[in-house]
Tab-separated table of C-alpha atoms in Angstrom:
chain	number	residue	atom	x	y	z
A	678	MET	CA	-9.861	136.811	52.378
A	679	ASN	CA	-10.093	133.415	50.731
A	680	ARG	CA	-6.539	132.540	49.708
A	681	ARG	CA	-7.756	130.488	46.798
A	682	LEU	CA	-9.203	133.658	45.276
A	683	ALA	CA	-6.123	135.815	45.695
A	684	PRO	CA	-3.028	133.891	46.814
A	685	ALA	CA	-0.238	135.883	48.369
A	686	PRO	CA	2.892	136.472	46.282
A	687	THR	CA	6.185	134.934	47.246
A	688	ASP	CA	9.249	136.991	48.195
A	689	ALA	CA	10.158	137.191	44.530
A	690	GLY	CA	6.830	138.843	43.763
A	691	ARG	CA	5.539	135.757	41.945
A	692	PHE	CA	2.616	133.490	42.640
A	693	PRO	CA	2.686	129.744	43.269
A	694	SER	CA	2.605	127.677	40.100
A	695	SER	CA	-0.182	125.477	41.499
A	696	GLN	CA	-2.784	128.225	41.847
A	697	PRO	CA	-6.026	127.643	39.920
A	698	ARG	CA	-7.648	129.981	37.459
A	699	ASP	CA	-9.883	132.581	39.026
A	700	ARG	CA	-13.334	131.833	37.660
A	701	ALA	CA	-14.677	135.236	38.684
A	702	ILE	CA	-11.940	137.116	36.821
A	703	ASP	CA	-12.521	134.908	33.785
A	704	THR	CA	-16.165	135.979	33.913
A	705	VAL	CA	-15.213	139.653	34.297
A	706	ARG	CA	-12.922	139.388	31.271
A	707	ALA	CA	-15.669	137.678	29.257
A	708	VAL	CA	-18.170	140.380	30.217
A	709	ALA	CA	-15.657	143.059	29.211
A	710	ILE	CA	-15.087	141.495	25.797
A	711	ALA	CA	-18.794	140.946	25.200
A	712	GLY	CA	-19.577	144.521	26.220
A	713	VAL	CA	-17.041	145.989	23.810
A	714	VAL	CA	-18.251	143.841	20.913
A	715	LEU	CA	-21.983	144.338	21.468
A	716	GLY	CA	-21.479	148.024	22.153
A	717	HIS	CA	-19.614	148.558	18.894
A	718	TRP	CA	-22.153	146.547	16.940
A	719	LEU	CA	-24.987	148.602	18.417
A	720	VAL	CA	-23.621	152.149	18.063
A	721	THR	CA	-21.760	151.790	14.755
A	722	GLY	CA	-24.195	152.975	12.120
A	723	LEU	CA	-23.061	152.749	8.490
A	724	VAL	CA	-25.189	154.749	6.065
A	725	LEU	CA	-25.157	154.422	2.269
A	726	ASP	CA	-24.844	157.826	0.635
A	727	PRO	CA	-26.268	158.597	-2.848
A	728	GLY	CA	-22.924	157.829	-4.428
A	729	GLY	CA	-22.792	154.331	-2.949
A	730	GLY	CA	-20.268	155.172	-0.248
A	731	LEU	CA	-20.541	154.197	3.415
A	732	ASP	CA	-20.487	156.922	6.047
A	733	GLN	CA	-20.543	156.495	9.829
A	734	ASP	CA	-23.260	157.628	12.213
A	735	SER	CA	-24.541	156.669	15.676
A	736	PRO	CA	-28.024	155.964	17.077
A	737	LEU	CA	-27.010	157.910	20.184
A	738	ARG	CA	-27.364	161.130	18.225
A	739	ALA	CA	-31.060	160.444	17.580
A	740	LEU	CA	-31.656	158.678	20.902
A	741	PRO	CA	-29.801	160.611	23.619
A	742	SER	CA	-31.970	158.934	26.275
A	743	PHE	CA	-30.141	155.691	25.447
A	744	ALA	CA	-26.894	157.078	26.893
A	745	PRO	CA	-27.202	155.012	30.126
A	746	VAL	CA	-27.016	151.865	27.982
A	747	THR	CA	-23.414	152.822	27.244
A	748	TRP	CA	-22.654	152.610	30.965
A	749	VAL	CA	-23.222	148.859	30.681
A	750	LEU	CA	-21.645	148.272	27.280
A	751	GLN	CA	-18.536	150.462	27.667
A	752	THR	CA	-16.526	147.861	29.585
A	753	LEU	CA	-12.926	148.754	28.774
A	754	GLY	CA	-12.342	149.525	32.445
A	755	LEU	CA	-13.165	145.915	33.298
A	756	PHE	CA	-10.836	144.789	30.518
A	757	PHE	CA	-7.889	146.694	32.006
A	758	PHE	CA	-8.893	145.535	35.500
A	759	ALA	CA	-8.716	141.888	34.414
A	760	GLY	CA	-5.486	142.659	32.540
A	761	GLY	CA	-3.844	144.109	35.632
A	762	TYR	CA	-4.919	141.095	37.673
A	763	ALA	CA	-3.503	138.667	35.101
A	764	ALA	CA	-0.257	140.624	34.701
A	765	ALA	CA	0.342	140.655	38.458
A	766	ARG	CA	-0.051	136.884	38.612
A	767	SER	CA	1.718	135.968	35.388
A	768	ARG	CA	5.129	134.296	35.376
A	769	ARG	CA	5.596	134.812	31.639
A	770	PRO	CA	8.492	137.191	30.766
A	771	LEU	CA	7.456	140.550	29.341
A	772	PRO	CA	8.953	139.936	25.841
A	773	ARG	CA	6.858	136.775	25.498
A	774	ARG	CA	3.706	138.605	26.551
A	775	LEU	CA	4.387	141.387	24.060
A	776	LEU	CA	5.076	138.887	21.279
A	777	ARG	CA	1.796	137.168	22.041
A	778	LEU	CA	0.043	140.492	21.447
A	779	ALA	CA	2.123	141.622	18.462
A	780	ALA	CA	1.853	138.505	16.281
A	781	PRO	CA	-1.945	138.500	15.734
A	782	VAL	CA	-2.041	142.298	15.424
A	783	ALA	CA	0.647	142.238	12.729
A	784	GLY	CA	-1.273	139.614	10.755
A	785	PHE	CA	-4.509	141.528	11.157
A	786	GLY	CA	-2.900	144.760	9.996
A	787	ALA	CA	-1.234	143.128	6.990
A	788	LEU	CA	-4.478	141.535	5.780
A	789	TRP	CA	-6.477	144.743	6.097
A	790	THR	CA	-3.739	146.789	4.413
A	791	ILE	CA	-3.901	144.466	1.422
A	792	ALA	CA	-7.707	144.545	1.431
A	793	LEU	CA	-7.890	148.346	1.521
A	794	LEU	CA	-5.270	148.731	-1.210
A	795	ALA	CA	-7.179	146.274	-3.374
A	796	ALA	CA	-10.443	148.116	-2.701
A	797	ALA	CA	-8.869	151.439	-3.616
A	798	ALA	CA	-7.532	149.947	-6.859
A	799	ALA	CA	-11.009	148.604	-7.627
A	800	GLY	CA	-12.499	152.095	-7.357
A	801	VAL	CA	-14.251	151.851	-3.992
A	802	PRO	CA	-15.386	155.377	-2.955
A	803	GLY	CA	-12.948	157.258	-0.755
A	804	VAL	CA	-15.567	157.869	1.953
A	805	THR	CA	-16.006	154.105	2.270
A	806	LEU	CA	-12.258	153.545	2.521
A	807	ASP	CA	-11.975	156.232	5.211
A	808	THR	CA	-14.900	154.791	7.197
A	809	VAL	CA	-13.683	151.205	6.978
A	810	GLY	CA	-10.103	152.186	7.788
A	811	THR	CA	-11.252	154.091	10.878
A	812	LEU	CA	-13.414	151.212	12.110
A	813	VAL	CA	-10.622	148.689	11.569
A	814	VAL	CA	-7.892	150.722	13.233
A	815	SER	CA	-9.828	152.327	16.102
A	816	PRO	CA	-10.090	149.191	18.301
A	817	LEU	CA	-6.293	148.853	18.201
A	818	TRP	CA	-5.678	152.054	20.166
A	819	PHE	CA	-5.942	150.123	23.453
A	820	LEU	CA	-2.747	148.239	22.660
A	821	LEU	CA	-0.493	151.226	23.293
A	822	PRO	CA	-1.594	151.918	26.892
A	823	PHE	CA	-1.961	148.203	27.552
A	824	VAL	CA	1.590	147.457	26.402
A	825	ALA	CA	2.897	150.420	28.401
A	826	LEU	CA	1.108	149.191	31.520
A	827	LEU	CA	2.465	145.679	31.008
A	828	ALA	CA	5.966	147.161	30.937
A	829	LEU	CA	5.213	149.126	34.122
A	830	THR	CA	3.825	146.133	36.020
A	831	GLY	CA	6.980	145.748	38.118
A	832	PRO	CA	7.144	149.362	39.345
A	833	LEU	CA	3.362	149.458	39.810
A	834	ARG	CA	3.560	146.354	41.989
A	835	ARG	CA	5.984	148.147	44.280
A	836	ILE	CA	3.927	151.348	44.456
A	837	GLY	CA	0.600	149.598	44.906
A	838	PRO	CA	-2.880	151.065	44.375
A	839	LEU	CA	-1.700	154.515	45.512
A	840	ALA	CA	-0.443	154.925	41.926
A	841	ALA	CA	-4.072	155.511	40.964
A	842	LEU	CA	-4.218	158.838	42.836
A	843	PRO	CA	-1.782	160.846	40.670
A	844	ALA	CA	-3.267	159.131	37.613
A	845	VAL	CA	-6.705	160.526	38.468
A	846	ALA	CA	-5.137	163.972	38.918
A	847	VAL	CA	-3.550	163.742	35.463
A	848	VAL	CA	-6.918	162.899	33.885
A	849	GLY	CA	-8.563	165.771	35.746
A	850	LEU	CA	-5.947	168.228	34.488
A	851	ALA	CA	-6.454	166.954	30.944
A	852	ASP	CA	-10.208	167.497	31.262
A	853	ALA	CA	-9.430	171.072	32.282
A	854	GLY	CA	-7.326	171.565	29.161
A	855	PHE	CA	-3.873	170.765	30.541
A	856	GLY	CA	-2.121	167.614	29.402
A	857	THR	CA	-1.230	165.487	26.403
A	858	LEU	CA	-3.296	162.732	24.793
A	859	PRO	CA	-0.855	159.816	25.303
A	860	LEU	CA	-0.305	160.628	28.973
A	861	THR	CA	-4.039	161.070	29.580
A	862	VAL	CA	-4.906	157.733	27.970
A	863	LEU	CA	-2.211	155.945	29.974
A	864	ALA	CA	-3.253	157.594	33.245
A	865	ALA	CA	-6.960	156.847	32.776
A	866	TRP	CA	-6.475	153.120	32.195
A	867	LEU	CA	-3.781	152.870	34.847
A	868	VAL	CA	-6.528	153.246	37.460
A	869	PRO	CA	-8.445	150.018	36.712
A	870	TYR	CA	-5.165	148.253	35.880
A	871	THR	CA	-3.702	148.986	39.325
A	872	LEU	CA	-6.965	147.976	40.994
A	873	GLY	CA	-6.664	144.625	39.238
A	874	MET	CA	-3.104	144.286	40.485
A	875	ALA	CA	-4.264	145.176	43.995
A	876	LEU	CA	-6.874	142.410	43.858
A	877	ALA	CA	-4.217	139.925	42.766
A	878	ALA	CA	-2.105	140.942	45.761
A	879	GLY	CA	-5.020	140.460	48.153
A	880	ARG	CA	-5.465	144.177	48.896
A	881	LEU	CA	-9.080	144.631	47.743
A	882	THR	CA	-10.745	142.631	50.472
A	883	GLY	CA	-14.217	142.578	51.904
A	884	ARG	CA	-17.675	143.526	50.779
A	885	ARG	CA	-17.186	147.086	52.017
A	886	THR	CA	-14.486	147.668	49.393
A	887	GLY	CA	-16.830	146.686	46.598
A	888	ILE	CA	-19.599	148.889	47.989
A	889	ALA	CA	-17.211	151.837	48.380
A	890	LEU	CA	-15.936	151.562	44.813
A	891	LEU	CA	-19.419	151.115	43.347
A	892	ALA	CA	-20.949	153.961	45.347
A	893	GLY	CA	-17.965	156.272	44.917
A	894	GLY	CA	-17.851	155.737	41.163
A	895	ALA	CA	-21.621	156.201	40.787
A	896	VAL	CA	-21.652	159.402	42.850
A	897	ALA	CA	-18.711	160.775	40.875
A	898	MET	CA	-20.531	160.040	37.611
A	899	ALA	CA	-23.632	161.858	38.849
A	900	VAL	CA	-21.635	164.892	39.980
A	901	LEU	CA	-19.707	165.099	36.706
A	902	ILE	CA	-22.906	164.966	34.638
A	903	ARG	CA	-25.117	167.154	36.826
A	904	TRP	CA	-22.780	169.917	37.894
A	905	LEU	CA	-19.700	169.778	35.666
A	906	ASP	CA	-21.437	169.360	32.298
A	907	TYR	CA	-19.802	166.084	31.267
A	908	PRO	CA	-21.615	164.149	28.504
A	909	MET	CA	-23.942	161.414	29.726
A	910	SER	CA	-22.777	158.921	27.094
A	911	ALA	CA	-19.739	156.804	27.943
A	912	VAL	CA	-18.752	156.776	24.261
A	913	GLY	CA	-18.354	159.500	21.687
A	914	VAL	CA	-21.389	160.753	19.771
A	915	PRO	CA	-20.943	162.265	16.273
A	916	GLY	CA	-21.646	165.963	16.371
A	917	GLN	CA	-21.178	166.208	20.121
A	918	GLY	CA	-18.281	168.495	20.915
A	919	ARG	CA	-17.005	166.562	23.918
A	920	SER	CA	-16.343	162.846	24.354
A	921	ASN	CA	-15.832	160.812	27.517
A	922	LEU	CA	-13.746	158.219	25.704
A	923	SER	CA	-11.502	160.028	23.261
A	924	PRO	CA	-9.548	160.791	25.344
A	925	PRO	CA	-10.896	159.029	28.443
A	926	SER	CA	-12.211	161.540	30.963
A	927	LEU	CA	-12.852	161.537	34.707
A	928	PHE	CA	-16.294	160.180	33.857
A	929	THR	CA	-14.655	157.139	32.235
A	930	VAL	CA	-12.493	156.600	35.318
A	931	ALA	CA	-15.553	156.902	37.575
A	932	LEU	CA	-17.502	154.443	35.420
A	933	ALA	CA	-14.638	151.929	35.516
A	934	THR	CA	-14.438	152.292	39.301
A	935	ALA	CA	-18.172	151.665	39.699
A	936	GLN	CA	-18.041	148.630	37.399
A	937	ILE	CA	-15.090	147.198	39.328
A	938	GLY	CA	-16.972	147.709	42.596
A	939	ALA	CA	-19.917	145.775	41.184
A	940	ALA	CA	-17.557	143.022	40.010
A	941	LEU	CA	-16.025	142.730	43.477
A	942	LEU	CA	-19.471	142.421	45.055
A	943	VAL	CA	-20.491	139.498	42.827
A	944	ARG	CA	-17.035	137.901	42.779
A	945	PRO	CA	-17.606	135.414	45.639
A	946	TRP	CA	-20.804	134.217	43.972
A	947	LEU	CA	-19.127	133.965	40.548
A	948	ASP	CA	-16.234	131.987	41.971
A	949	ARG	CA	-18.596	129.387	43.425
A	950	ARG	CA	-20.323	128.824	40.106
A	951	ARG	CA	-19.151	126.476	37.436
A	952	THR	CA	-17.615	128.399	34.525
A	953	PRO	CA	-20.172	128.630	31.695
A	954	PRO	CA	-18.931	127.388	28.296
A	955	ALA	CA	-19.428	130.855	26.784
A	956	VAL	CA	-17.063	132.372	29.363
A	957	ALA	CA	-14.388	129.799	28.542
A	958	VAL	CA	-14.762	130.450	24.807
A	959	LEU	CA	-14.561	134.225	25.217
A	960	ASN	CA	-11.410	133.921	27.331
A	961	ARG	CA	-9.674	131.538	24.932
A	962	ALA	CA	-10.449	133.709	21.912
A	963	ALA	CA	-10.244	137.146	23.527
A	964	MET	CA	-7.669	138.630	21.148
A	965	PRO	CA	-9.171	137.294	17.876
A	966	ILE	CA	-12.635	138.430	18.977
A	967	TYR	CA	-11.385	141.913	19.789
A	968	LEU	CA	-9.402	142.225	16.572
A	969	TRP	CA	-12.036	140.905	14.183
A	970	HIS	CA	-15.399	141.971	15.620
A	971	GLN	CA	-15.605	145.208	13.642
A	972	SER	CA	-14.371	143.363	10.555
A	973	ALA	CA	-17.330	141.001	10.921
A	974	LEU	CA	-19.734	143.949	10.941
A	975	ILE	CA	-18.018	145.552	7.936
A	976	THR	CA	-18.086	142.257	5.999
A	977	VAL	CA	-21.827	141.810	6.520
A	978	VAL	CA	-22.639	145.450	5.710
A	979	ALA	CA	-20.501	145.481	2.563
A	980	GLY	CA	-21.645	142.024	1.491
A	981	MET	CA	-25.332	142.920	1.766
A	982	ALA	CA	-24.746	146.179	-0.100
A	983	TRP	CA	-23.250	144.151	-2.931
A	984	LEU	CA	-26.032	141.526	-2.895
A	985	THR	CA	-28.759	144.178	-2.962
A	986	ALA	CA	-26.997	146.233	-5.633
A	987	GLY	CA	-26.812	149.207	-3.301
A	988	ALA	CA	-30.390	149.097	-2.019
A	989	PRO	CA	-30.302	150.065	1.692
A	990	VAL	CA	-31.070	147.264	4.151
A	991	PRO	CA	-32.709	148.279	7.471
A	992	GLY	CA	-30.282	148.056	10.365
A	993	LEU	CA	-27.275	147.866	8.053
A	994	HIS	CA	-27.299	150.792	5.618
A	995	THR	CA	-30.121	153.020	6.843
A	996	ALA	CA	-29.770	156.050	9.094
A	997	PRO	CA	-29.767	155.133	12.826
A	998	ASP	CA	-32.616	157.501	13.574
A	999	GLY	CA	-34.852	155.669	16.031
A	1000	LEU	CA	-35.906	152.552	17.889
A	1001	GLY	CA	-36.827	150.811	14.642
A	1002	TRP	CA	-33.201	150.964	13.533
A	1003	VAL	CA	-32.024	149.626	16.906
A	1004	ALA	CA	-34.432	146.677	16.667
A	1005	ALA	CA	-33.340	145.946	13.101
A	1006	ARG	CA	-29.666	146.149	14.028
A	1007	VAL	CA	-30.084	143.713	16.950
A	1008	LEU	CA	-31.647	141.200	14.550
A	1009	TRP	CA	-28.370	141.224	12.592
A	1010	PHE	CA	-26.276	140.340	15.649
A	1011	PRO	CA	-26.442	136.546	15.014
A	1012	VAL	CA	-25.132	137.129	11.480
A	1013	PHE	CA	-22.285	139.291	12.784
A	1014	ALA	CA	-21.499	136.624	15.390
A	1015	THR	CA	-21.418	133.869	12.754
A	1016	VAL	CA	-18.971	135.804	10.596
A	1017	LEU	CA	-16.883	136.638	13.671
A	1018	ALA	CA	-16.773	132.963	14.677
A	1019	ALA	CA	-15.526	132.099	11.194
A	1020	ALA	CA	-12.809	134.752	11.437
A	1021	CYS	CA	-11.721	133.465	14.859
A	1022	ALA	CA	-11.569	129.930	13.488
A	1023	ALA	CA	-9.425	131.108	10.577
A	1024	PHE	CA	-7.125	133.167	12.836
A	1025	PRO	CA	-7.167	131.391	16.214
A	1026	ALA	CA	-5.388	132.555	19.330
A	1027	ARG	CA	-2.055	130.972	20.168
A	1028	ARG	CA	-2.376	128.391	22.899
A	1029	THR	CA	-0.863	129.391	26.229
A	1030	PRO	CA	1.447	126.864	27.935
A	1031	ARG	CA	-0.250	125.105	30.834
A	1032	ALA	CA	2.089	126.652	33.404
A	1033	ASP	CA	1.147	130.134	32.226
A	1034	ARG	CA	-2.558	129.397	32.038
A	1035	SER	CA	-2.617	128.452	35.702
A	1036	ALA	CA	-1.395	131.919	36.621
A	1037	LYS	CA	-4.240	133.882	35.093
């Protein structure tokens, strides 16, 4: 394997300080962030009720044939894969990494707490407050398993990718009705996280590995849908009794495995290419983008409701009941992106010291 892509750790389990950034992993991380943002913007329908409140719905309920689109846009597995890779190569102490996560989240939470309290005092309908609060808080759930996995990076490095096997068993037991939510969430995302660590250690080598992961994950997805009655959508659908994401199921693990296999197959090509500016921007602003992307959507939806005096705007306040709504919603993406860019400029990510940046 090319040592420049995955340098071997020293005896202390650390990587040389002179190693360059991995352009392919930067691209994988950017794709993961973009997938999460675009996916949320596409499936988050907000409908104005007769009383002026905002309720949540999803186009996937009216368009079940669109479920395969979620296989592309549900990219949290790639996010944890890139996170495991970066954690295995990082020389930054764990408390500093946790502080780097906690500071922007604390600011984000404080601002939205104030905003929701002010909205409640102003008489905003309770259904709107519940919907907005759910949309604001729901993206933060990933922090708990991510922080736990960061803390477990040392033991996971010693165990290696074999740690994924009992994790898959835990998720399977949870799907069968045995298990607890926190343990299931941790186990599901431990699989892509440990695969990222394995790549950093030079253990995922060769084209055959990528093919095996892609094919194995795809076959597992097909089996789970066809014979074990798992939902086809990679995200939850309102009104559907079972979800593949809350908590993450074996289908989610299989999807992450297939996506990682695809990433490994294109990795040599990605590493030879010059890093596109968009990839660099998404990597620098990963945390602000993740924190504020749903806030951008909410701001536009609420702002247009105010400007139109409550008259529904297609793609923003109308029921997500067909392809027309999807087309209208996509047309609003540039507006969401503009508001998100403004939020990221107002609350930028902390700069990483040069020595730490070289290790990612």
